[in-house]
mmCIF file of C-alpha atoms and ligand atoms in Angstrom:
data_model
loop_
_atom_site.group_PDB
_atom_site.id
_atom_site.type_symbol
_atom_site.label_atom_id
_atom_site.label_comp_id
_atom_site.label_asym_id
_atom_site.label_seq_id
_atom_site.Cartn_x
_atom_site.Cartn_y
_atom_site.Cartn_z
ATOM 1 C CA UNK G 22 11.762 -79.802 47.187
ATOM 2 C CA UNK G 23 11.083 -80.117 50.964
ATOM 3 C CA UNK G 24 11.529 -76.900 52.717
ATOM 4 C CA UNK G 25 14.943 -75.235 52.266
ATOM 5 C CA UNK G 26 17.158 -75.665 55.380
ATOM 6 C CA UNK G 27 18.572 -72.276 55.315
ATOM 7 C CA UNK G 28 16.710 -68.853 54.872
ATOM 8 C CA UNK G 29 15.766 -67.369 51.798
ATOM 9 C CA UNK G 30 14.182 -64.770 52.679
ATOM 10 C CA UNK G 31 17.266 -63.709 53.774
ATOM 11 C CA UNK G 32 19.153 -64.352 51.106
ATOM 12 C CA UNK G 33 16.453 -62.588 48.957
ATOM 13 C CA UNK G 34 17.003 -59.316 51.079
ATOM 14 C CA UNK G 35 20.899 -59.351 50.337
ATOM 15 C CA UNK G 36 20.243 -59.783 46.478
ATOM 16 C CA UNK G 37 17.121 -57.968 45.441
ATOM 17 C CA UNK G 38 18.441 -54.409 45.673
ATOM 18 C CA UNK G 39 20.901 -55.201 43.330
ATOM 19 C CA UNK G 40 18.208 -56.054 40.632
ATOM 20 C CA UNK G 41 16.909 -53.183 38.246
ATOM 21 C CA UNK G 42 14.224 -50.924 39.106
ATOM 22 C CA UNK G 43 11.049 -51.250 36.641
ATOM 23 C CA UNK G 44 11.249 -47.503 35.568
ATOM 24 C CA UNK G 45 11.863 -45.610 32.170
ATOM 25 C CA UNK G 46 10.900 -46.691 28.328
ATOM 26 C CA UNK G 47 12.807 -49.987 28.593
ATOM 27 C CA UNK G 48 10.377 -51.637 31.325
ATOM 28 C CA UNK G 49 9.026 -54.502 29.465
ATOM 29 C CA UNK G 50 12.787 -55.940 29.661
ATOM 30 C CA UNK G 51 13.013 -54.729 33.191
ATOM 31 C CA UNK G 52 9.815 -56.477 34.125
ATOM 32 C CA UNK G 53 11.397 -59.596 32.697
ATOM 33 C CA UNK G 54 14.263 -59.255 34.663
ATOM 34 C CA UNK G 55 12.904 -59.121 38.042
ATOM 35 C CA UNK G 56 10.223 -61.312 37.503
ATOM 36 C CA UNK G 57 12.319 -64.180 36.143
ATOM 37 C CA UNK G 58 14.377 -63.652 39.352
ATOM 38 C CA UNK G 59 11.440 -63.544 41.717
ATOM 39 C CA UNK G 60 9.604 -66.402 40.055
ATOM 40 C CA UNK G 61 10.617 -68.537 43.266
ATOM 41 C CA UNK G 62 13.994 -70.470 43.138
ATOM 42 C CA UNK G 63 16.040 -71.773 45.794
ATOM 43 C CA UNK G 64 19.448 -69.492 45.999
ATOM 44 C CA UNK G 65 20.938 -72.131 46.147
ATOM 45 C CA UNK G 66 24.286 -70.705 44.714
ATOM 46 C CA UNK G 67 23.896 -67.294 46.806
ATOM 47 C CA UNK G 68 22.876 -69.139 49.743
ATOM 48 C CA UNK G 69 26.077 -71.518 49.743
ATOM 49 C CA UNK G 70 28.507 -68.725 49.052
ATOM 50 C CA UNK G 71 27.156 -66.788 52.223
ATOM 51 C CA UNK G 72 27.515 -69.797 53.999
ATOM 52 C CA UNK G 73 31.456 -70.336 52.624
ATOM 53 C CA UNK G 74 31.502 -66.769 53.977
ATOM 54 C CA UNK G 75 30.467 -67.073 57.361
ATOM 55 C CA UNK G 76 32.312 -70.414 57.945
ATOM 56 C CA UNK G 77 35.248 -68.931 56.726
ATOM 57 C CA UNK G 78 35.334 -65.926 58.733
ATOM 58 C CA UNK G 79 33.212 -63.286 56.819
ATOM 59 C CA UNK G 80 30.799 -61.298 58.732
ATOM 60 C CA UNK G 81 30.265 -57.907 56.460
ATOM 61 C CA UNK G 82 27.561 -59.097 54.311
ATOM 62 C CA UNK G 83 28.152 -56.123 52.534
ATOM 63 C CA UNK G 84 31.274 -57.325 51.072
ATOM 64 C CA UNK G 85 29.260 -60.638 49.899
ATOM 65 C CA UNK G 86 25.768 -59.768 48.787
ATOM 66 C CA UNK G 87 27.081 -57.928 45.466
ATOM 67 C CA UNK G 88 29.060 -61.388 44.586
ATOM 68 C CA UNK G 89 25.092 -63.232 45.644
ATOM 69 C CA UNK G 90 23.347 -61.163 43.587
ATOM 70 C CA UNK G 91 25.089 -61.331 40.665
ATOM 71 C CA UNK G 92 25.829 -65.198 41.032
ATOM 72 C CA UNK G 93 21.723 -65.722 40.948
ATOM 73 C CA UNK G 94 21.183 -63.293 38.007
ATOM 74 C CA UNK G 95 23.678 -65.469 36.088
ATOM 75 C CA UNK G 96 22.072 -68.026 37.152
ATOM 76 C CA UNK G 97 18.880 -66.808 36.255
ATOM 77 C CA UNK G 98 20.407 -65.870 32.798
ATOM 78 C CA UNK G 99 21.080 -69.631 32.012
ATOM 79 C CA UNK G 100 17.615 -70.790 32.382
ATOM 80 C CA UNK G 101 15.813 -68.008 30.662
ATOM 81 C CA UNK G 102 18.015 -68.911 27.966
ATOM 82 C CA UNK G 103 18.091 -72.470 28.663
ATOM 83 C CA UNK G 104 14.310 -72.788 28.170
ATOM 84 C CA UNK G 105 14.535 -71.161 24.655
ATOM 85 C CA UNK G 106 12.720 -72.629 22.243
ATOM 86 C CA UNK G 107 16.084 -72.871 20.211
ATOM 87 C CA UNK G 108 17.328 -74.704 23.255
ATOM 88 C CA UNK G 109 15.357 -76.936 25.201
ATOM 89 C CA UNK G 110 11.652 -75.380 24.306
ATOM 90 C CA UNK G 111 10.586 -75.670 27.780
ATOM 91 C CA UNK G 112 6.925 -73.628 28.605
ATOM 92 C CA UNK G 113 7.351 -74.178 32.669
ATOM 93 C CA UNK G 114 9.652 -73.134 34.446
ATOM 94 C CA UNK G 115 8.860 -73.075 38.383
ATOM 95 C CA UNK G 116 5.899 -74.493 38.227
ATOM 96 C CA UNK G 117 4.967 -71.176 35.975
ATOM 97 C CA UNK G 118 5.394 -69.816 32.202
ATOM 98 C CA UNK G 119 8.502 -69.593 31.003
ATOM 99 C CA UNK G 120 10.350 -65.863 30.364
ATOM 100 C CA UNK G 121 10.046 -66.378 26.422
ATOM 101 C CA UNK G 122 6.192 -67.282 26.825
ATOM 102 C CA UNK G 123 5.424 -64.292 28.815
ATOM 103 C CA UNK G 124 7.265 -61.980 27.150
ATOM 104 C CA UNK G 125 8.202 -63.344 23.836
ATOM 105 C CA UNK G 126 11.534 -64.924 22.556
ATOM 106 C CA UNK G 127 12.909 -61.632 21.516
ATOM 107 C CA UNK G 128 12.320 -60.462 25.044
ATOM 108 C CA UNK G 129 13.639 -63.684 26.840
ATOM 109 C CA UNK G 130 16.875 -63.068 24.572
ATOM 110 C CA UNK G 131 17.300 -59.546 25.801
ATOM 111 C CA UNK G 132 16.165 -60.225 29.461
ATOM 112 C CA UNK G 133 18.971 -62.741 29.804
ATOM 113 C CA UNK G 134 21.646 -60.937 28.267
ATOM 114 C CA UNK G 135 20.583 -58.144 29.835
ATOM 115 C CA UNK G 136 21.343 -60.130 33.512
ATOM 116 C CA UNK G 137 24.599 -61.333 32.604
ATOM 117 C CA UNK G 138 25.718 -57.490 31.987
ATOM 118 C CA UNK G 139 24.142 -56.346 35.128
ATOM 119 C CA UNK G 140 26.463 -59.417 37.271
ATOM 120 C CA UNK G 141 29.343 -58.290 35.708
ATOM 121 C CA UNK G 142 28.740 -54.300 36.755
ATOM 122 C CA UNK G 143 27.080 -55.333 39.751
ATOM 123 C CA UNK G 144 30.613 -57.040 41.197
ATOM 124 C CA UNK G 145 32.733 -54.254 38.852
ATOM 125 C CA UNK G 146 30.996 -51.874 41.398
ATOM 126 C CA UNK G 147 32.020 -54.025 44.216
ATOM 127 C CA UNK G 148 35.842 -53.730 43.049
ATOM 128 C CA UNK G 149 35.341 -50.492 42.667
ATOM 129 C CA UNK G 150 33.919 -49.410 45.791
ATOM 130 C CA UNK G 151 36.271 -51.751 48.259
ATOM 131 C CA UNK G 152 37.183 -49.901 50.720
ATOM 132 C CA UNK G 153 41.061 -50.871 51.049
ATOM 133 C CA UNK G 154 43.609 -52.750 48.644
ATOM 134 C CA UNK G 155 43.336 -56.124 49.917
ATOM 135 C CA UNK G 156 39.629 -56.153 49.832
ATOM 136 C CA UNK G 157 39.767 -54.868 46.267
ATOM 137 C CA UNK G 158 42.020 -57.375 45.720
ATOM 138 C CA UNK G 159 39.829 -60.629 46.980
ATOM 139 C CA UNK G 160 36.853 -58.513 45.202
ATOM 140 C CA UNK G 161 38.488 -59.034 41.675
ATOM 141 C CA UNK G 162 39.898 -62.210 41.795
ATOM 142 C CA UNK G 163 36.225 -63.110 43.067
ATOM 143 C CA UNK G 164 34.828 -61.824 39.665
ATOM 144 C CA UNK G 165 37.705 -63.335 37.632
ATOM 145 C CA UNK G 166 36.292 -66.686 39.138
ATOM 146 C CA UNK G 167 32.587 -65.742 38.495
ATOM 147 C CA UNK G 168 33.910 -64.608 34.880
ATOM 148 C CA UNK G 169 35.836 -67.602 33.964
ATOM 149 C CA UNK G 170 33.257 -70.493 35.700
ATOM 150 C CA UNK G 171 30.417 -68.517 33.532
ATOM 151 C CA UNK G 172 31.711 -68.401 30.193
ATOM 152 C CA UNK G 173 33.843 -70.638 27.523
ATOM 153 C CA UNK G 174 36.238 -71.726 30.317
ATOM 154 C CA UNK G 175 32.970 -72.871 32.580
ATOM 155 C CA UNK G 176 29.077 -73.247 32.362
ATOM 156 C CA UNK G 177 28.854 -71.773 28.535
ATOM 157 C CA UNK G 178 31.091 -74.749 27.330
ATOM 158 C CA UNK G 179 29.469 -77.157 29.210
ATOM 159 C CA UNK G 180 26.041 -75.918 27.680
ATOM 160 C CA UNK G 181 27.618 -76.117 23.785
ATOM 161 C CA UNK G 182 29.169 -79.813 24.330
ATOM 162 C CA UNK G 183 25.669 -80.395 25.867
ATOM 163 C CA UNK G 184 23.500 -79.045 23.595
ATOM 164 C CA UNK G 185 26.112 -80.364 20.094
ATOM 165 C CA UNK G 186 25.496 -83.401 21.541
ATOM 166 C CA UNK G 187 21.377 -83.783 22.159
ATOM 167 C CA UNK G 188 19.997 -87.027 20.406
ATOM 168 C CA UNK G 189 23.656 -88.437 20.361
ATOM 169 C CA UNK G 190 24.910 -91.703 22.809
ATOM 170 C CA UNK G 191 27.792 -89.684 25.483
ATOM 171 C CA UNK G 192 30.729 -91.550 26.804
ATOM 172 C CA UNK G 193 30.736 -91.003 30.569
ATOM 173 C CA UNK G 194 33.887 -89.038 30.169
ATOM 174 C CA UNK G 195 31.532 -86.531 27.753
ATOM 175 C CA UNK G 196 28.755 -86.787 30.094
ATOM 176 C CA UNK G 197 30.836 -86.092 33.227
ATOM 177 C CA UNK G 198 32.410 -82.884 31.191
ATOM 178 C CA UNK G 199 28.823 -81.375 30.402
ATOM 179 C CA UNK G 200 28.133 -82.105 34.392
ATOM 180 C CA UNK G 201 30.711 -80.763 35.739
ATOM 181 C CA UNK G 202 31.004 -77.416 33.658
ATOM 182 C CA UNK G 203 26.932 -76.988 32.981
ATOM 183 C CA UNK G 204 25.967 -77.268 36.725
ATOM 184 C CA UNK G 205 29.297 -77.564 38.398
ATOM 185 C CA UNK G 206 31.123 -74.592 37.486
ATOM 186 C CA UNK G 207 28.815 -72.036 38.716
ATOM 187 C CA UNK G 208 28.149 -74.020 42.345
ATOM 188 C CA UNK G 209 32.157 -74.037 42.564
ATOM 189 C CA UNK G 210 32.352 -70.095 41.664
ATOM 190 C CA UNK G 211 29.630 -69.846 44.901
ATOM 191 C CA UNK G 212 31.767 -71.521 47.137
ATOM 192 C CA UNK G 213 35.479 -70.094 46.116
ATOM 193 C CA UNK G 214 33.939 -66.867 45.864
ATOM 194 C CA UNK G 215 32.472 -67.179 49.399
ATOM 195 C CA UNK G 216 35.761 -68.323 50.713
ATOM 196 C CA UNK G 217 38.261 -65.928 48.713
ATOM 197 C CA UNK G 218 35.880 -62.442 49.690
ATOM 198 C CA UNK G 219 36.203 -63.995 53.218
ATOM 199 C CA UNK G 220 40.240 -64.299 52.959
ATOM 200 C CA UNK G 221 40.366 -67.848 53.271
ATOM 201 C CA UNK G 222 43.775 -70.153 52.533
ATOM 202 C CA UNK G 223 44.993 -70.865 49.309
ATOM 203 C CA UNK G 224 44.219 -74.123 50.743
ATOM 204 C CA UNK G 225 40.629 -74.042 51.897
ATOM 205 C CA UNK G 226 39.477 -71.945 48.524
ATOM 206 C CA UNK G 227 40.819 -75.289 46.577
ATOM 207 C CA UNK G 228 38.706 -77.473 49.243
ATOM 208 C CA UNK G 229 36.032 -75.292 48.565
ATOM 209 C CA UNK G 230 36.044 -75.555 44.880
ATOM 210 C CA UNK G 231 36.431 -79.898 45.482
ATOM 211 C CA UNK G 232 33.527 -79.350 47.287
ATOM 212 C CA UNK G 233 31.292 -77.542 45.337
ATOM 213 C CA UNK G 234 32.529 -79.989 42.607
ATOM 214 C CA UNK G 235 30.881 -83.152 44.260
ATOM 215 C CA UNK G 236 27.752 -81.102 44.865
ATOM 216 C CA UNK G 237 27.064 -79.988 41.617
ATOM 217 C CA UNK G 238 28.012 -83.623 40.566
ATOM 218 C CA UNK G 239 25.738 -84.969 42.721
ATOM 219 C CA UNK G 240 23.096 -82.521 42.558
ATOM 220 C CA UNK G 241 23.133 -83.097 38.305
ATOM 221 C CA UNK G 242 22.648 -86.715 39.070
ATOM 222 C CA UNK G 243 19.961 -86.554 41.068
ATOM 223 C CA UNK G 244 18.333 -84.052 38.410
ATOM 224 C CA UNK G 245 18.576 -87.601 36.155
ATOM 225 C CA UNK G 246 17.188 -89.416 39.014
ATOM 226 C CA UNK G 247 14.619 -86.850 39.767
ATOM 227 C CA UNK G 248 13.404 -86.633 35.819
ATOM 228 C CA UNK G 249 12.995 -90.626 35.773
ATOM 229 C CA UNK G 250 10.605 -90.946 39.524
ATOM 230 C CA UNK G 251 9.459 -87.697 40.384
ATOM 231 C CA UNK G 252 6.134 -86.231 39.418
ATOM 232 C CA UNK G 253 5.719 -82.911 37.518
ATOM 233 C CA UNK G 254 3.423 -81.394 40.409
ATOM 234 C CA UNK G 255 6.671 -82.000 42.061
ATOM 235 C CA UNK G 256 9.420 -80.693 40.232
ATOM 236 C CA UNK G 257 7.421 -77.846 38.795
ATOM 237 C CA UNK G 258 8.597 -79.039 35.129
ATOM 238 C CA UNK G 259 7.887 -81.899 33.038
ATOM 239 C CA UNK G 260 9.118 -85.352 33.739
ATOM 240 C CA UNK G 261 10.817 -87.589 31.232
ATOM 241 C CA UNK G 262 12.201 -84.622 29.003
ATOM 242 C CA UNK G 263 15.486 -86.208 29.614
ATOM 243 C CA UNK G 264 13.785 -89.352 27.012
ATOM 244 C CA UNK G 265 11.957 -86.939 25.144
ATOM 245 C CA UNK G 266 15.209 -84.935 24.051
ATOM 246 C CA UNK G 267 17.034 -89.042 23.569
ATOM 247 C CA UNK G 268 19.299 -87.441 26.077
ATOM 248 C CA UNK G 269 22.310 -90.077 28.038
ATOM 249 C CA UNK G 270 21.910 -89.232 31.227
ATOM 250 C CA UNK G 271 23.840 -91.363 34.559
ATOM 251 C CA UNK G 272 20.527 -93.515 35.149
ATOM 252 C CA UNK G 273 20.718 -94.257 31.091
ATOM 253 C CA UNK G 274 24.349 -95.275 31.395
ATOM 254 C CA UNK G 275 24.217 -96.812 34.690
ATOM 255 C CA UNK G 276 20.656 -97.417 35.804
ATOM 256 C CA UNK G 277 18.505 -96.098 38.670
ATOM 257 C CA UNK G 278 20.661 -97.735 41.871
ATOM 258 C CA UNK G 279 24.084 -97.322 40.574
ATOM 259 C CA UNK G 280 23.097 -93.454 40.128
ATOM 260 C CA UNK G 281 21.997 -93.201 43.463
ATOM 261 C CA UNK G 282 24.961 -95.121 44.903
ATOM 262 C CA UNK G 283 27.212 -92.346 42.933
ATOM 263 C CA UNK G 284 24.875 -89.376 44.905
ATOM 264 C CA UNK G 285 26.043 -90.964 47.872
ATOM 265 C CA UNK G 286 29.412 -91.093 47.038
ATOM 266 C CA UNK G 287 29.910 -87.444 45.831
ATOM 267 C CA UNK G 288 28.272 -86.446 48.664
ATOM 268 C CA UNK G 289 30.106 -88.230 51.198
ATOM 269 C CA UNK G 290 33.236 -86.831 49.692
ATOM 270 C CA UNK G 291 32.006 -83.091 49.922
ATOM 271 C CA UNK G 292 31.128 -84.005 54.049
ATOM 272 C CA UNK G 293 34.752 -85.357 54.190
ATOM 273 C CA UNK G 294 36.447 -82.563 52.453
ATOM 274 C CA UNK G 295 33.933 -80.443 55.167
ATOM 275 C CA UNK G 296 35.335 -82.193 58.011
ATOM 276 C CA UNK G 297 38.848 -81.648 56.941
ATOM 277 C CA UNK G 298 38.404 -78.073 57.673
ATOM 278 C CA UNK G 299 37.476 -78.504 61.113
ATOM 279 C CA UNK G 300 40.180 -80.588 61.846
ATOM 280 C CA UNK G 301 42.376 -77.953 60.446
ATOM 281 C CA UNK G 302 40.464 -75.470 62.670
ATOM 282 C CA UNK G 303 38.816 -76.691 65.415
ATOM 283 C CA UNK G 304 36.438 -73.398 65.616
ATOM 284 C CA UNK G 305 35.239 -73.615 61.907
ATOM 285 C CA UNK G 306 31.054 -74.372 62.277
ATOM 286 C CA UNK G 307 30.823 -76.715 59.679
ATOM 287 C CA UNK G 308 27.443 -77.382 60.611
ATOM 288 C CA UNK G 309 25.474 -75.683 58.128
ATOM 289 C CA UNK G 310 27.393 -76.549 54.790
ATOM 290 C CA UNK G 311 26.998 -80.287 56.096
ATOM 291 C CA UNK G 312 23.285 -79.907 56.025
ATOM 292 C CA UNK G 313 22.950 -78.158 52.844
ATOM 293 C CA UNK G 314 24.960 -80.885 51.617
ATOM 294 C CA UNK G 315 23.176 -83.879 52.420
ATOM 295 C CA UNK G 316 19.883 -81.755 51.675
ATOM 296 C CA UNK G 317 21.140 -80.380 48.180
ATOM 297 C CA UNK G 318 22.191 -84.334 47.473
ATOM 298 C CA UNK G 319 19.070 -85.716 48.530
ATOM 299 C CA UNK G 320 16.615 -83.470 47.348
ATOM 300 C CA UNK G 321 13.199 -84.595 45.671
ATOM 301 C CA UNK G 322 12.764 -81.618 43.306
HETATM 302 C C1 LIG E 289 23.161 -66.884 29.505
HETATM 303 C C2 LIG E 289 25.211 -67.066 31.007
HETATM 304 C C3 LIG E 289 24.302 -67.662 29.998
HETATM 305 C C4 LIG E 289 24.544 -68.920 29.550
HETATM 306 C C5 LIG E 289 23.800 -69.552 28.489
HETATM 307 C C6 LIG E 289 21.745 -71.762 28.485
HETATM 308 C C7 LIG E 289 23.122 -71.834 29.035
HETATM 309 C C8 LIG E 289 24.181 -71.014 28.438
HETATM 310 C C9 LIG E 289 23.428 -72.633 30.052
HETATM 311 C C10 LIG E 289 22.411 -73.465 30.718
HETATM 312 C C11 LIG E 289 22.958 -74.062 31.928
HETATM 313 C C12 LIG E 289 21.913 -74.760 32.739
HETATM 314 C C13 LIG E 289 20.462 -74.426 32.588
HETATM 315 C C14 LIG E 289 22.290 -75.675 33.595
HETATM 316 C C15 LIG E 289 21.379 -76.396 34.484
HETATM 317 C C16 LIG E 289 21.726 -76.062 35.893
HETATM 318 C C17 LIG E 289 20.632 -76.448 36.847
HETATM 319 C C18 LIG E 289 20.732 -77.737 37.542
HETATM 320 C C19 LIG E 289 19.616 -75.615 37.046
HETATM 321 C C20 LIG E 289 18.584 -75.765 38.073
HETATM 322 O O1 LIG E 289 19.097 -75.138 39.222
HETATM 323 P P1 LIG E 289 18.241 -74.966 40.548
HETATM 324 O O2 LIG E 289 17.629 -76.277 40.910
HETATM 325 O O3 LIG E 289 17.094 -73.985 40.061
HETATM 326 O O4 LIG E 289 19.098 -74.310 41.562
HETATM 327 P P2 LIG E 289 16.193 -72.957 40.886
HETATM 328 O O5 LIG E 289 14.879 -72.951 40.150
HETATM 329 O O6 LIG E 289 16.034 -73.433 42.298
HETATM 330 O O7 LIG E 289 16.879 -71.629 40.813
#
C-alpha cells in the first residue's frame, strides 16, 4: 500500500503499552502476542477511531487509546485465527510467516484467544477507571459496541456464513452479509466508538457507523479487486487465493469494472455522509477522514 496518510507511529505509541509484557513461564504465548501485533499492519481501525475522536471533539487521548488498543488486538485476533490452517491455511501474512508457522497451531489458537480476552479487560479497565459518570458511561456503551460488532451479532457471524459457504456460488445478498459483518463490523465499531468516547450526537454516531459501513464495503471490494491484479510482492500475501478457495467474490459476480465502479460509489457516499457533518457544524475538520477515505478506497495493497 502506498505510504499511509496518517501516522502510525503514533498510533503505535497510544496502543503498544496496552499489549502484554514478555515476562513469566507463559512467554512463548506472550511472544506471539506482541509479535503478531508488531508484525507491521496499518491501524487502520485505531487510526480511524482517533480520527472520529478528534473530529468530533475528543482531545484526551487517554480516554481513546484503551478503545485503539484493544480494537487492533481484536483485530489482530481475527487474522491469527483467520490464517489457521483449519481456516484459510495461509503461511504469509505481512509479507512474513504466519503466527501458527512460527509458533505452532496450538500456539496461534492460544495467542488469539488470548488477545480477544486482553481487549475486553483492556476497555473493562477503561470503564473502570473513568474518572466521572458520564465518561464511564460513553466508556461502556463503547465496549458494548466493540462486544457486539466482534462476536455472533458482528465479525464472528460474518466469518461462519463465510467460511459454511467456501467452494459454494453466493447470492449477492449472501455475499454482501459476509462483507459487511466480516470486514464491516469492526471498521463501524472504530468509528462509533471514536465518536460515542468523544460525546458525539445520537445523530453523528449513526453517520459514523453509515460511514464506516461504505468503507469497509468498499475496502472488501477492493480486497477482490486487489487479489485478481495485484502482485504478491505487493500485497505481502498470495494472489488468486480468492480462485484457489472457488470463492464468489464482487469481480466473480460482477466483473473487474463494475467492482470498481461500486468502490467509487461506496466511497463517494462515505465523503457525502462526511460533508454532512460540516454542514451541520461548520467548525468540524473533516479533512482528514476525507483522505483516509479516498486512500482506504483506493488502496493497491
Ligand atoms: C478471533 C475475534 C476472533 C474472530 C475469529 C477468523 C475470524 C473469526 C474472523 C476473520 C475476519 C477477517 C480476517 C476478516 C478480514 C478483514 C480484513 C480485510 C483484514 C485485513 O485488514 P487490514 O488490511 O490488515 O487492515 P493489516 O495487515 O493492515 O492489519
Amino acid at each position: 500500500m502506498s505510504k499511509a496518510i496518517y501516522d502510525i507511529q503514533k498510533v503505535d505509541e497510544l496502543i503498544f503499552p496496552y499489549l502484554p509484557k514478555i515476562e513469566g513461564l507463559a512467554q512463548t504465548i506472550l511472544k506471539a502476542m506482541n509479535a503478531a501485533v508488531k508484525n507491521g499492519g496499518k491501524r487502520v481501525r485505531p487510526a480511524l477511531m482517533l480520527e472520529t475522536f478528534k473530529m468530533l471533539g475528543g482531545s484526551d487521548t487517554s480516554l481513546i487509546s484503551p478503545f485503539m488498543a484493544a480494537m487492533e488486538m481484536i483485530h489482530t485476533s481475527s487474522l491469527i485465527h483467520d490464517d489457521l490452517p483449519c481456516m484459510d491455511n495461509d503461511v504469509l501474512r505481512r509479507g512474513k510467516p504466519t503466527t501458527w508457522v512460527t509458533y505452532g497451531e496450538d500456539m496461534a489458537v492460544l495467542a488469539g484467544d488470548a488477545l480477544i480476552v486482553e481487549a475486553s479487560k483492556v476497555s473493562a479497565v477503561a470503564i473502570a477507571k473513568a474518572k466521572d459518570f458520564e465518561k464511564m458511561q460513553r466508556a461502556a456503551r463503547a465496549k458494548v459496541v466493540l462486544d457486539q460488532k466482534t462476536g455472533i451479532e458482528g465479525m464472528i457471524a460474518g466469518q461462519v456464513v463465510d467460511v459454511e459457504n467456501t467452494g459454494n456460488a453466493l447470492s449477492k445478498a449472501e455475499l454482501d452479509f459476509i462483507y459487511r459483518l466480516k470486514t464491516g463490523a469492526l471498521l463501524e465499531a472504530s468509528l462509533m466508538i471514536g465518536a460515542i468516547v468523544s460525546g458525539a450526537s445520537e445523530r453523528n454516531i449513526e453517520r459514523m457507523e453509515q460511514i464506516a459501513r461504505n468503507i469497509g464495503m468498499a475496502f472488501q471490494i477492493q480486497d477482490d479487486i486487489l487479489d485478481e491484479v495485484s502482485t504478491e510482492e505487493e500485497l505481502g500475501k498470495p494472489i488468486h487465493s480468492d480462485e484457489k478457495n472457488q470463492k464468489t467474490t464482487y469481480v466473480t459476480l460482477f466483473g473487474i469494472e463494475n467492482a470498481k465502479k461500486k468502490v467509487q460509489e461506496l466511497s463517494a457516499e462515505a465523503l457525502r455522509l462526511l460533508e454532512e457533518i460540516k454542514m451541520e457544524d461548520k467548525s468540524r475538520d473533516i479533512t482528514v477522514l476525507s483522505s483516509m477515505t479516498m486512500w482506504l478506497t483506493q488502496r493497491t495493497n
